[in-house]
Amino acid sequence: MKKFPEDFIWGTATSSYQIEGAANIDGKGPSIWDSFCTIPGKIAQGETGNLACDHYHKFKEDIQLMKDMGVKAYRFSIAWARVMPTGKGEVNEKGIQFYSDLIDELLKAGIEPWVTLYHWDLPLALQLEEDGWLNKDMANYFAEYANLCFDRFGDRVKNWITLNEPWVVSILGYGQGVFAPGRNSNSEPYLAAHHLIIAHAKAVAVYREKYTHQNGQIGISNNCDWREPLTNSEQDKQAAQRALEFFLAWFADPVYKGDYPNMMKEKLKERLPEFSESEKKIIKGSSDFFGLNHYTTMYAAHSDGQQEEISVHGNGGISEDQDVNLSLDKSWDVTLMDWAVVPWGCKKLLKWIDERYDQPNIYITENGCAYPDQVVDGKVDDQKRVDFYQGYLKACQEAIEEGVKLKGYFAWSFMDNFEWASGYEKRFGLHYVDFETLERIPKKSALWFKEAIKNNSAETNNINKQ
Ligand code: PNW
């Protein structure tokens, strides 16, 4: 059996708004997601995260389930508005207490906390009073909030992720308007992204200036699909490269090279803001590791300004800026999100990152899939999810053998939860959640993951004991 390196980190992941519930108790302020969910038509079935998995009250039970699986690490996010109800100023001690208890419980279970500071649930007050991420001042508010978290939790938390997927915030939140705050524009995404990058860098600067004695690491998690050239033509190869740069290099180039890709500057002109020299200085080198969320692969082909409508749930970005047409191979299986299952795309993307950014330590901070799971006789036989994880983890193993410094892998998600605009229809969990009773049931995939962790290998097949 091929093994992962001894110190490989096996983890699972969640985010605050998707699991916590307790939306307005114990002093929590409203977030833009609380508010966005009240707009008719935005969320499937008009669902909200008001209750979600009620993790706020069930976190001990959830940590026990993680312990049962043998995970070494758990990635969760802090709801900014739970610890700072209006996003700035006053601190809500009950919110601090919740995360403090959660962290203590994890450590007691031998599970390392990996904490995301921002997984999209911006305090509503910052949206209404300050214009959210369109305002550069947001970077300072974020740095102050980050400082609070380092100060209160940094004695126990050694792994920090500033932002989750600024691409999603920018494109789905400010471009397509399908996520909070629901804006529709072809220029605001580039402005919001600009401020997100500066906010990330400022938070990292605070950590490095004031908290070195905590001996932790800090980075950012970006999402990216793989883009495979549709044909061998030079034009399609360049189209795939452009698509990857618009997706990932948009955020990773500033962090690793100090500025946006030239290609984006040329194409976007004045719609792409410029960093000042002092901003470049704090941005370059501002991630101790490369956090990657990866879900799927698409073909990319050159287009001469004529965009084909893609039927798949839109993750192309602002495609008219890229001159790229995306498509799927008919032979590829797709998940309930219509995202294609293509493990080799994951390996290619890891190698692309390894090369472009000079062999950084990489953590896959999310990878997973949604399927229409069903409980039969108290069990959930999600063989497709088992196959998905096995396929992607094998691809990871191959990438490591070929020299990629992949140090860990977090399955999305620990349990079924509020899947944003899709509500509760799209189940990504290793654990099934009955949203009526809130009961959790480990799926077959959770049992597979447990064995894979035990064997430290993706070649695990022995899970017939459910
Ligand atoms: C990520 N896209 O979201 C998030 O980090 C999770 O909170 C979420 O539950 C998970 O993936 C599954 O969706 C994404 O359109 C949402 O490319 C949309 C896209 C990518 C990631």
Coordinates of C-alpha atoms and ligand atoms in Angstrom, one line a residue:
M1 CA 0.0 0.0 0.0
K2 CA 1.4 3.4 -1.0
K3 CA 1.5 5.7 2.1
F4 CA 1.3 9.4 2.6
P5 CA 4.2 11.0 4.4
E6 CA 4.2 10.3 8.1
D7 CA 3.3 13.9 9.1
F8 CA 0.5 14.3 6.5
I9 CA -2.4 16.1 8.0
W10 CA -5.8 14.5 7.6
G11 CA -8.7 16.9 8.4
T12 CA -12.3 17.9 7.8
A13 CA -13.7 21.3 7.3
T14 CA -16.8 23.4 7.9
S15 CA -17.7 27.1 8.2
S16 CA -19.6 29.1 10.8
Y17 CA -22.7 30.2 8.9
Q18 CA -23.1 26.8 7.3
I19 CA -23.3 24.9 10.6
E20 CA -23.6 27.0 13.7
G21 CA -27.2 28.2 13.7
A22 CA -27.8 30.3 16.9
A23 CA -28.1 33.2 14.4
N24 CA -29.2 35.8 16.9
I25 CA -28.6 34.6 20.4
D26 CA -25.9 35.3 23.0
G27 CA -25.2 38.7 21.6
K28 CA -24.4 37.8 18.0
G29 CA -24.9 40.5 15.5
P30 CA -26.4 39.9 12.1
S31 CA -24.2 39.1 9.1
I32 CA -24.8 39.8 5.4
W33 CA -25.8 36.1 5.0
D34 CA -28.5 36.4 7.7
S35 CA -29.8 39.3 5.7
F36 CA -29.3 37.9 2.2
C37 CA -31.3 34.8 3.1
T38 CA -34.4 36.9 3.7
I39 CA -34.5 38.1 0.1
P40 CA -37.1 36.1 -1.7
G41 CA -35.7 33.9 -4.4
K42 CA -32.0 34.0 -3.4
I43 CA -31.9 30.6 -1.5
A44 CA -33.4 27.3 -2.7
Q45 CA -36.7 26.7 -0.8
G46 CA -36.2 30.0 1.1
E47 CA -33.9 28.2 3.6
T48 CA -31.7 30.1 6.0
G49 CA -28.8 29.3 8.3
N50 CA -30.8 30.3 11.4
L51 CA -30.6 26.8 12.8
A52 CA -28.5 24.9 10.3
C53 CA -26.8 22.0 12.2
D54 CA -27.2 23.8 15.5
H55 CA -23.5 23.1 16.0
Y56 CA -23.4 26.0 18.4
H57 CA -25.2 23.7 20.9
K58 CA -23.9 20.4 19.6
F59 CA -20.2 21.0 19.2
K60 CA -19.2 18.5 21.8
E61 CA -21.1 15.7 20.0
D62 CA -19.6 16.8 16.7
I63 CA -16.0 16.8 18.1
Q64 CA -16.7 13.3 19.4
L65 CA -17.6 12.2 15.9
M66 CA -14.4 13.7 14.6
K67 CA -12.4 11.9 17.2
D68 CA -14.1 8.6 16.2
M69 CA -12.8 9.2 12.7
G70 CA -9.3 9.8 13.9
V71 CA -8.9 13.2 12.1
K72 CA -5.8 15.1 13.1
A73 CA -7.1 18.5 12.3
Y74 CA -10.4 20.4 12.0
R75 CA -10.9 23.5 10.0
F76 CA -13.7 25.8 11.1
S77 CA -14.4 29.5 10.8
I78 CA -15.2 32.2 13.3
A79 CA -18.3 34.3 12.7
W80 CA -16.9 37.9 12.9
A81 CA -20.4 39.2 14.0
R82 CA -20.5 36.7 16.9
V83 CA -17.3 38.1 18.5
M84 CA -17.8 41.7 17.2
P85 CA -21.5 42.2 16.7
T86 CA -21.1 45.4 14.5
G87 CA -17.7 44.4 13.0
K88 CA -15.8 46.9 15.0
G89 CA -15.4 48.2 18.5
E90 CA -17.3 46.3 21.2
V91 CA -16.4 42.7 21.8
N92 CA -19.1 40.1 22.6
E93 CA -17.6 37.9 25.4
K94 CA -20.2 35.2 25.0
G95 CA -19.1 34.7 21.4
I96 CA -15.5 34.6 22.5
Q97 CA -16.4 32.0 25.1
F98 CA -18.1 29.8 22.4
Y99 CA -15.0 29.6 20.2
S100 CA -12.7 29.3 23.3
D101 CA -14.7 26.3 24.5
L102 CA -14.7 24.8 21.0
I103 CA -10.9 25.1 20.8
D104 CA -10.4 23.6 24.2
E105 CA -12.7 20.7 23.4
L106 CA -10.7 20.0 20.1
L107 CA -7.4 20.1 21.9
K108 CA -8.8 17.7 24.5
A109 CA -9.7 15.3 21.7
G110 CA -6.2 15.6 20.2
I111 CA -7.5 17.5 17.2
E112 CA -5.6 20.5 15.9
P113 CA -7.7 23.6 15.2
W114 CA -7.3 25.3 11.8
V115 CA -9.2 28.6 12.0
T116 CA -10.5 30.6 9.1
L117 CA -11.1 34.2 10.1
Y118 CA -13.5 35.1 7.2
H119 CA -15.7 32.6 5.5
W120 CA -18.1 35.1 4.0
D121 CA -20.3 36.1 6.9
L122 CA -19.4 39.8 7.1
P123 CA -21.1 41.7 9.9
L124 CA -24.1 43.4 8.4
A125 CA -23.2 46.8 10.0
L126 CA -20.0 46.9 7.9
Q127 CA -22.0 46.3 4.7
L128 CA -24.6 49.0 5.5
E129 CA -22.4 51.6 7.1
E130 CA -19.1 51.0 5.2
D131 CA -20.1 49.5 1.8
G132 CA -18.5 46.2 2.6
W133 CA -15.5 45.1 0.5
L134 CA -15.9 48.0 -1.9
N135 CA -14.4 50.2 0.9
K136 CA -10.7 50.1 1.4
D137 CA -11.1 50.8 5.1
M138 CA -12.5 47.3 5.4
A139 CA -8.8 46.1 5.5
N140 CA -8.3 48.0 8.7
Y141 CA -11.4 46.7 10.3
F142 CA -10.5 43.2 9.3
A143 CA -7.0 43.6 10.8
E144 CA -8.5 44.7 14.1
Y145 CA -10.8 41.8 14.2
A146 CA -7.9 39.4 13.3
N147 CA -5.9 41.0 16.2
L148 CA -8.7 40.2 18.6
C149 CA -8.7 36.5 17.5
F150 CA -4.9 36.2 17.7
D151 CA -5.1 37.8 21.1
R152 CA -7.8 35.6 22.5
F153 CA -7.2 32.3 20.8
G154 CA -3.6 32.4 19.5
D155 CA -2.3 30.8 22.7
R156 CA -4.0 27.6 21.5
V157 CA -4.5 28.1 17.7
K158 CA -1.4 27.6 15.6
N159 CA -2.9 27.5 12.2
W160 CA -4.7 30.5 10.7
I161 CA -6.4 31.1 7.4
T162 CA -7.3 34.8 6.8
L163 CA -9.8 34.5 4.0
N164 CA -11.7 31.7 2.5
E165 CA -12.0 32.0 -1.3
P166 CA -11.9 35.7 -2.1
W167 CA -12.7 34.6 -5.7
V168 CA -16.1 33.5 -4.5
V169 CA -16.7 36.7 -2.5
S170 CA -15.7 38.8 -5.5
I171 CA -17.3 36.9 -8.4
L172 CA -20.4 35.3 -6.8
G173 CA -21.0 38.2 -4.3
Y174 CA -20.1 41.2 -6.4
G175 CA -20.2 39.9 -10.0
Q176 CA -23.0 37.5 -10.4
G177 CA -25.0 38.5 -7.3
V178 CA -25.9 34.9 -6.4
F179 CA -24.1 35.1 -3.0
A180 CA -24.2 37.9 -0.4
P181 CA -24.2 40.8 -0.8
G182 CA -25.9 40.1 -4.1
R183 CA -24.2 42.8 -6.3
N184 CA -24.2 42.6 -10.1
S185 CA -21.3 44.2 -11.8
N186 CA -18.3 43.7 -14.0
S187 CA -16.0 46.1 -12.2
E188 CA -16.9 45.7 -8.5
P189 CA -15.5 42.2 -8.3
Y190 CA -12.0 43.6 -9.1
L191 CA -12.3 46.3 -6.5
A192 CA -13.7 44.0 -3.8
A193 CA -10.9 41.5 -4.6
H194 CA -8.3 44.3 -4.3
H195 CA -9.5 45.2 -0.8
L196 CA -9.7 41.5 0.2
I197 CA -6.1 41.0 -0.7
I198 CA -5.0 44.1 1.2
A199 CA -7.1 43.0 4.2
H200 CA -5.4 39.6 4.1
A201 CA -2.0 41.1 4.1
K202 CA -2.8 43.6 6.9
A203 CA -4.0 40.7 9.1
V204 CA -0.8 38.8 8.4
A205 CA 1.3 41.8 9.2
V206 CA -0.4 42.1 12.6
Y207 CA 0.2 38.4 13.3
R208 CA 3.9 38.7 12.3
E209 CA 4.5 41.9 14.2
K210 CA 2.8 41.1 17.5
Y211 CA 2.3 37.4 17.8
T212 CA 5.6 35.7 16.7
H213 CA 5.9 34.2 20.2
Q214 CA 2.7 32.2 19.5
N215 CA 4.8 30.2 16.9
G216 CA 1.9 29.6 14.5
Q217 CA 1.5 29.7 10.7
I218 CA -0.9 31.9 8.7
G219 CA -2.0 31.8 5.1
I220 CA -4.9 32.3 2.7
S221 CA -7.2 29.7 1.0
N222 CA -8.0 30.3 -2.6
N223 CA -10.3 28.1 -4.7
C224 CA -9.5 27.0 -8.2
D225 CA -10.7 24.4 -10.7
W226 CA -8.4 22.9 -13.3
R227 CA -8.7 24.2 -16.8
E228 CA -7.6 21.6 -19.5
P229 CA -7.0 22.9 -23.0
L230 CA -9.9 21.6 -25.2
T231 CA -7.5 20.8 -28.1
N232 CA -3.7 20.8 -28.6
S233 CA -3.9 24.1 -30.4
E234 CA -1.7 26.9 -29.1
Q235 CA -4.8 29.1 -28.8
D236 CA -6.6 26.6 -26.6
K237 CA -3.5 26.1 -24.4
Q238 CA -3.3 29.9 -23.9
A239 CA -7.0 30.0 -23.2
A240 CA -6.6 27.4 -20.4
Q241 CA -3.6 29.3 -19.0
R242 CA -5.6 32.6 -19.1
A243 CA -8.5 31.0 -17.3
L244 CA -6.2 29.7 -14.5
E245 CA -4.7 33.1 -14.1
F246 CA -8.1 34.8 -13.9
F247 CA -9.1 32.2 -11.4
L248 CA -6.1 31.7 -9.1
A249 CA -3.2 33.9 -10.1
W250 CA -5.5 36.9 -9.6
F251 CA -5.1 36.3 -5.9
A252 CA -1.9 34.1 -5.6
D253 CA 0.4 36.3 -7.9
P254 CA 0.1 39.3 -5.6
V255 CA 0.8 37.1 -2.6
Y256 CA 3.7 35.2 -4.1
K257 CA 5.0 37.7 -6.7
G258 CA 3.8 41.1 -5.4
D259 CA 1.4 42.0 -8.2
Y260 CA -1.4 40.9 -10.5
P261 CA -0.6 38.9 -13.6
N262 CA 0.3 41.2 -16.6
M263 CA -2.2 39.5 -18.8
M264 CA -5.0 40.7 -16.4
K265 CA -3.7 44.2 -16.3
E266 CA -3.6 44.3 -20.1
K267 CA -7.1 42.9 -20.5
L268 CA -8.9 44.8 -17.7
K269 CA -7.1 48.2 -17.9
E270 CA -8.6 50.6 -15.4
R271 CA -11.1 48.1 -14.0
L272 CA -8.1 46.4 -12.3
P273 CA -7.0 48.6 -9.4
E274 CA -3.2 49.1 -8.7
F275 CA -1.4 48.3 -5.5
S276 CA 0.9 51.0 -4.0
E277 CA 4.5 50.2 -3.4
S278 CA 3.9 49.9 0.3
E279 CA 0.9 47.7 -0.2
K280 CA 3.0 45.4 -2.5
K281 CA 5.6 45.1 0.2
I282 CA 3.2 43.7 2.8
I283 CA 1.3 41.6 0.3
K284 CA 4.3 39.8 -1.2
G285 CA 5.3 36.8 0.9
S286 CA 2.1 37.1 3.1
S287 CA 1.3 33.4 3.2
D288 CA 3.2 30.8 5.1
F289 CA 1.5 28.1 3.0
F290 CA -0.7 27.7 -0.1
G291 CA -4.3 26.9 0.9
L292 CA -6.2 25.4 -2.0
N293 CA -9.9 24.6 -2.3
H294 CA -10.4 22.4 -5.3
Y295 CA -13.6 20.9 -6.6
T296 CA -13.7 20.3 -10.4
T297 CA -12.2 20.6 -13.9
M298 CA -13.4 22.0 -17.2
Y299 CA -12.1 22.3 -20.7
A300 CA -11.1 25.7 -21.9
A301 CA -11.1 26.9 -25.5
H302 CA -10.2 30.1 -27.1
S303 CA -13.2 32.3 -28.0
D304 CA -13.2 35.4 -30.1
G305 CA -15.4 37.4 -27.9
Q306 CA -18.4 35.1 -28.5
Q307 CA -19.3 33.4 -25.2
E308 CA -21.1 30.1 -25.3
E309 CA -23.7 29.8 -22.6
I310 CA -22.4 27.1 -20.3
S311 CA -25.1 25.1 -18.7
V312 CA -23.0 24.2 -15.6
H313 CA -23.6 26.1 -12.4
G314 CA -21.3 29.1 -13.1
N315 CA -17.8 29.0 -12.0
G316 CA -16.1 30.6 -14.9
G317 CA -15.7 34.0 -13.4
I318 CA -16.4 37.0 -15.7
S319 CA -15.9 35.0 -18.9
E320 CA -16.2 37.9 -21.3
D321 CA -13.0 39.3 -19.8
Q322 CA -11.1 36.1 -20.5
D323 CA -12.1 35.2 -24.0
V324 CA -12.5 31.6 -22.9
N325 CA -15.3 29.1 -23.5
L326 CA -15.7 26.4 -20.9
S327 CA -17.1 22.9 -21.5
L328 CA -17.3 19.4 -20.0
D329 CA -16.4 16.1 -21.4
K330 CA -19.5 13.9 -21.9
S331 CA -17.7 11.0 -20.4
W332 CA -17.1 12.7 -17.0
D333 CA -19.4 11.9 -14.1
V334 CA -20.9 14.9 -12.4
T335 CA -21.9 15.4 -8.8
L336 CA -25.2 17.0 -7.7
M337 CA -23.6 20.4 -8.2
D338 CA -23.0 19.4 -11.8
W339 CA -19.3 19.6 -11.0
A340 CA -17.3 17.0 -13.0
V341 CA -15.3 14.3 -11.1
V342 CA -11.8 14.5 -12.6
P343 CA -9.1 13.5 -10.2
W344 CA -6.3 14.0 -12.7
G345 CA -7.3 17.7 -12.9
C346 CA -6.4 18.0 -9.2
K347 CA -3.0 16.5 -9.8
K348 CA -2.4 18.9 -12.8
L349 CA -3.4 21.9 -10.7
L350 CA -1.1 20.9 -7.8
K351 CA 1.8 20.7 -10.3
W352 CA 0.8 24.0 -11.9
I353 CA 0.9 25.7 -8.4
D354 CA 4.1 23.9 -7.5
E355 CA 5.8 25.3 -10.6
R356 CA 4.4 28.8 -10.7
Y357 CA 4.9 29.6 -7.1
D358 CA 8.3 27.9 -6.4
Q359 CA 7.3 24.8 -4.5
P360 CA 5.3 26.2 -1.7
N361 CA 3.9 24.0 1.1
I362 CA 0.4 23.3 -0.1
Y363 CA -2.7 22.3 2.0
I364 CA -5.9 21.3 0.3
T365 CA -8.2 23.1 2.7
E366 CA -11.3 21.8 0.9
N367 CA -12.2 19.0 -1.6
G368 CA -15.4 17.1 -1.6
C369 CA -18.7 16.4 -3.4
A370 CA -22.5 16.6 -3.1
Y371 CA -24.7 13.6 -3.8
P372 CA -28.4 12.8 -3.1
D373 CA -27.7 10.7 0.0
Q374 CA -30.4 8.6 1.6
V375 CA -30.8 6.9 4.9
V376 CA -31.7 3.2 4.5
D377 CA -32.0 1.1 7.7
G378 CA -30.2 3.8 9.6
K379 CA -27.2 3.8 7.2
V380 CA -26.0 5.9 4.3
D381 CA -24.3 4.0 1.6
D382 CA -22.6 6.8 -0.3
Q383 CA -20.3 4.7 -2.5
K384 CA -20.0 7.5 -5.0
R385 CA -18.5 9.8 -2.4
V386 CA -16.1 7.0 -1.3
D387 CA -15.0 6.7 -4.9
F388 CA -14.6 10.5 -5.2
Y389 CA -12.4 10.7 -2.1
Q390 CA -10.3 7.7 -3.1
G391 CA -9.8 9.1 -6.6
Y392 CA -8.8 12.6 -5.5
L393 CA -6.6 11.3 -2.7
K394 CA -4.8 9.0 -5.1
A395 CA -4.2 11.9 -7.4
C396 CA -2.7 13.8 -4.3
Q397 CA -0.5 10.8 -3.5
E398 CA 0.8 10.8 -7.1
A399 CA 1.5 14.6 -7.0
I400 CA 3.5 14.1 -3.8
E401 CA 5.5 11.3 -5.4
E402 CA 6.3 13.7 -8.2
G403 CA 7.7 16.3 -5.8
V404 CA 4.7 18.5 -4.9
K405 CA 4.9 19.6 -1.3
L406 CA 1.3 18.7 -0.4
K407 CA 1.2 18.6 3.4
G408 CA -2.4 18.0 4.2
Y409 CA -5.9 17.5 3.0
F410 CA -9.2 18.6 4.5
A411 CA -12.4 16.9 3.4
W412 CA -15.4 19.3 2.7
S413 CA -17.3 18.7 4.7
F414 CA -17.4 17.1 8.1
M415 CA -21.2 17.1 7.9
D416 CA -24.1 18.1 5.7
N417 CA -24.9 21.7 6.1
F418 CA -26.3 25.0 4.7
E419 CA -24.9 24.9 1.1
W420 CA -25.4 28.7 0.5
A421 CA -27.7 29.5 -2.4
S422 CA -28.5 25.8 -2.7
G423 CA -29.9 25.6 0.9
Y424 CA -30.0 22.1 2.4
E425 CA -30.5 20.3 -0.9
K426 CA -26.8 19.7 -1.6
R427 CA -25.2 17.4 0.9
F428 CA -21.4 17.5 1.1
G429 CA -21.0 15.8 4.4
L430 CA -19.1 12.7 5.6
H431 CA -21.8 12.7 8.2
Y432 CA -25.5 12.8 7.3
V433 CA -27.6 15.4 9.1
D434 CA -31.3 14.9 9.5
F435 CA -32.4 18.5 9.5
E436 CA -35.6 17.7 11.3
T437 CA -34.1 16.0 14.3
L438 CA -30.5 17.2 13.9
E439 CA -29.3 13.7 14.3
R440 CA -25.9 12.9 12.7
I441 CA -25.2 9.6 11.0
P442 CA -21.7 8.7 9.8
K443 CA -21.9 7.9 6.1
K444 CA -19.9 5.1 4.5
S445 CA -17.5 7.8 3.4
A446 CA -16.8 8.7 7.0
L447 CA -15.9 5.1 7.7
W448 CA -13.7 4.9 4.6
F449 CA -12.0 8.2 5.6
K450 CA -11.3 6.7 9.1
E451 CA -9.7 3.6 7.6
A452 CA -7.7 5.8 5.1
I453 CA -6.4 7.9 8.0
K454 CA -5.5 4.8 9.9
N455 CA -3.6 3.3 6.9
N456 CA -2.3 6.7 5.9
S457 CA -3.1 5.7 2.4
A458 CA -5.7 6.4 -0.4
E459 CA -5.4 2.7 -1.4
T460 CA -7.7 1.8 1.4
N461 CA -10.4 -0.7 0.4
N462 CA -11.3 -2.4 3.6
I463 CA -14.5 -0.8 4.7
N464 CA -17.2 -3.4 4.5
K465 CA -17.9 -3.4 8.2
Q466 CA -20.6 -0.7 8.2
Ligands
PNW1 C1 -16.8 26.5 -1.4 N1 -17.8 27.9 -7.6 O1 -17.6 27.3 -2.1 C2 -16.9 27.0 0.0 O2 -15.7 27.3 0.6 C3 -17.8 26.1 0.9 O3 -18.3 27.0 1.9 C4 -18.8 25.4 0.1 O4 -19.8 24.8 0.9 C5 -18.1 24.5 -0.8 O5 -17.1 25.1 -1.6 C6 -19.1 23.7 -1.7 O6 -19.7 24.6 -2.6 C7 -17.6 27.4 -3.5 O7 -18.8 28.3 -8.1 C8 -18.8 27.8 -4.1 O8 -16.7 27.7 -8.3 C9 -18.8 28.0 -5.4 C10 -17.7 27.7 -6.2 C11 -16.6 27.3 -5.6 C12 -16.5 27.1 -4.2

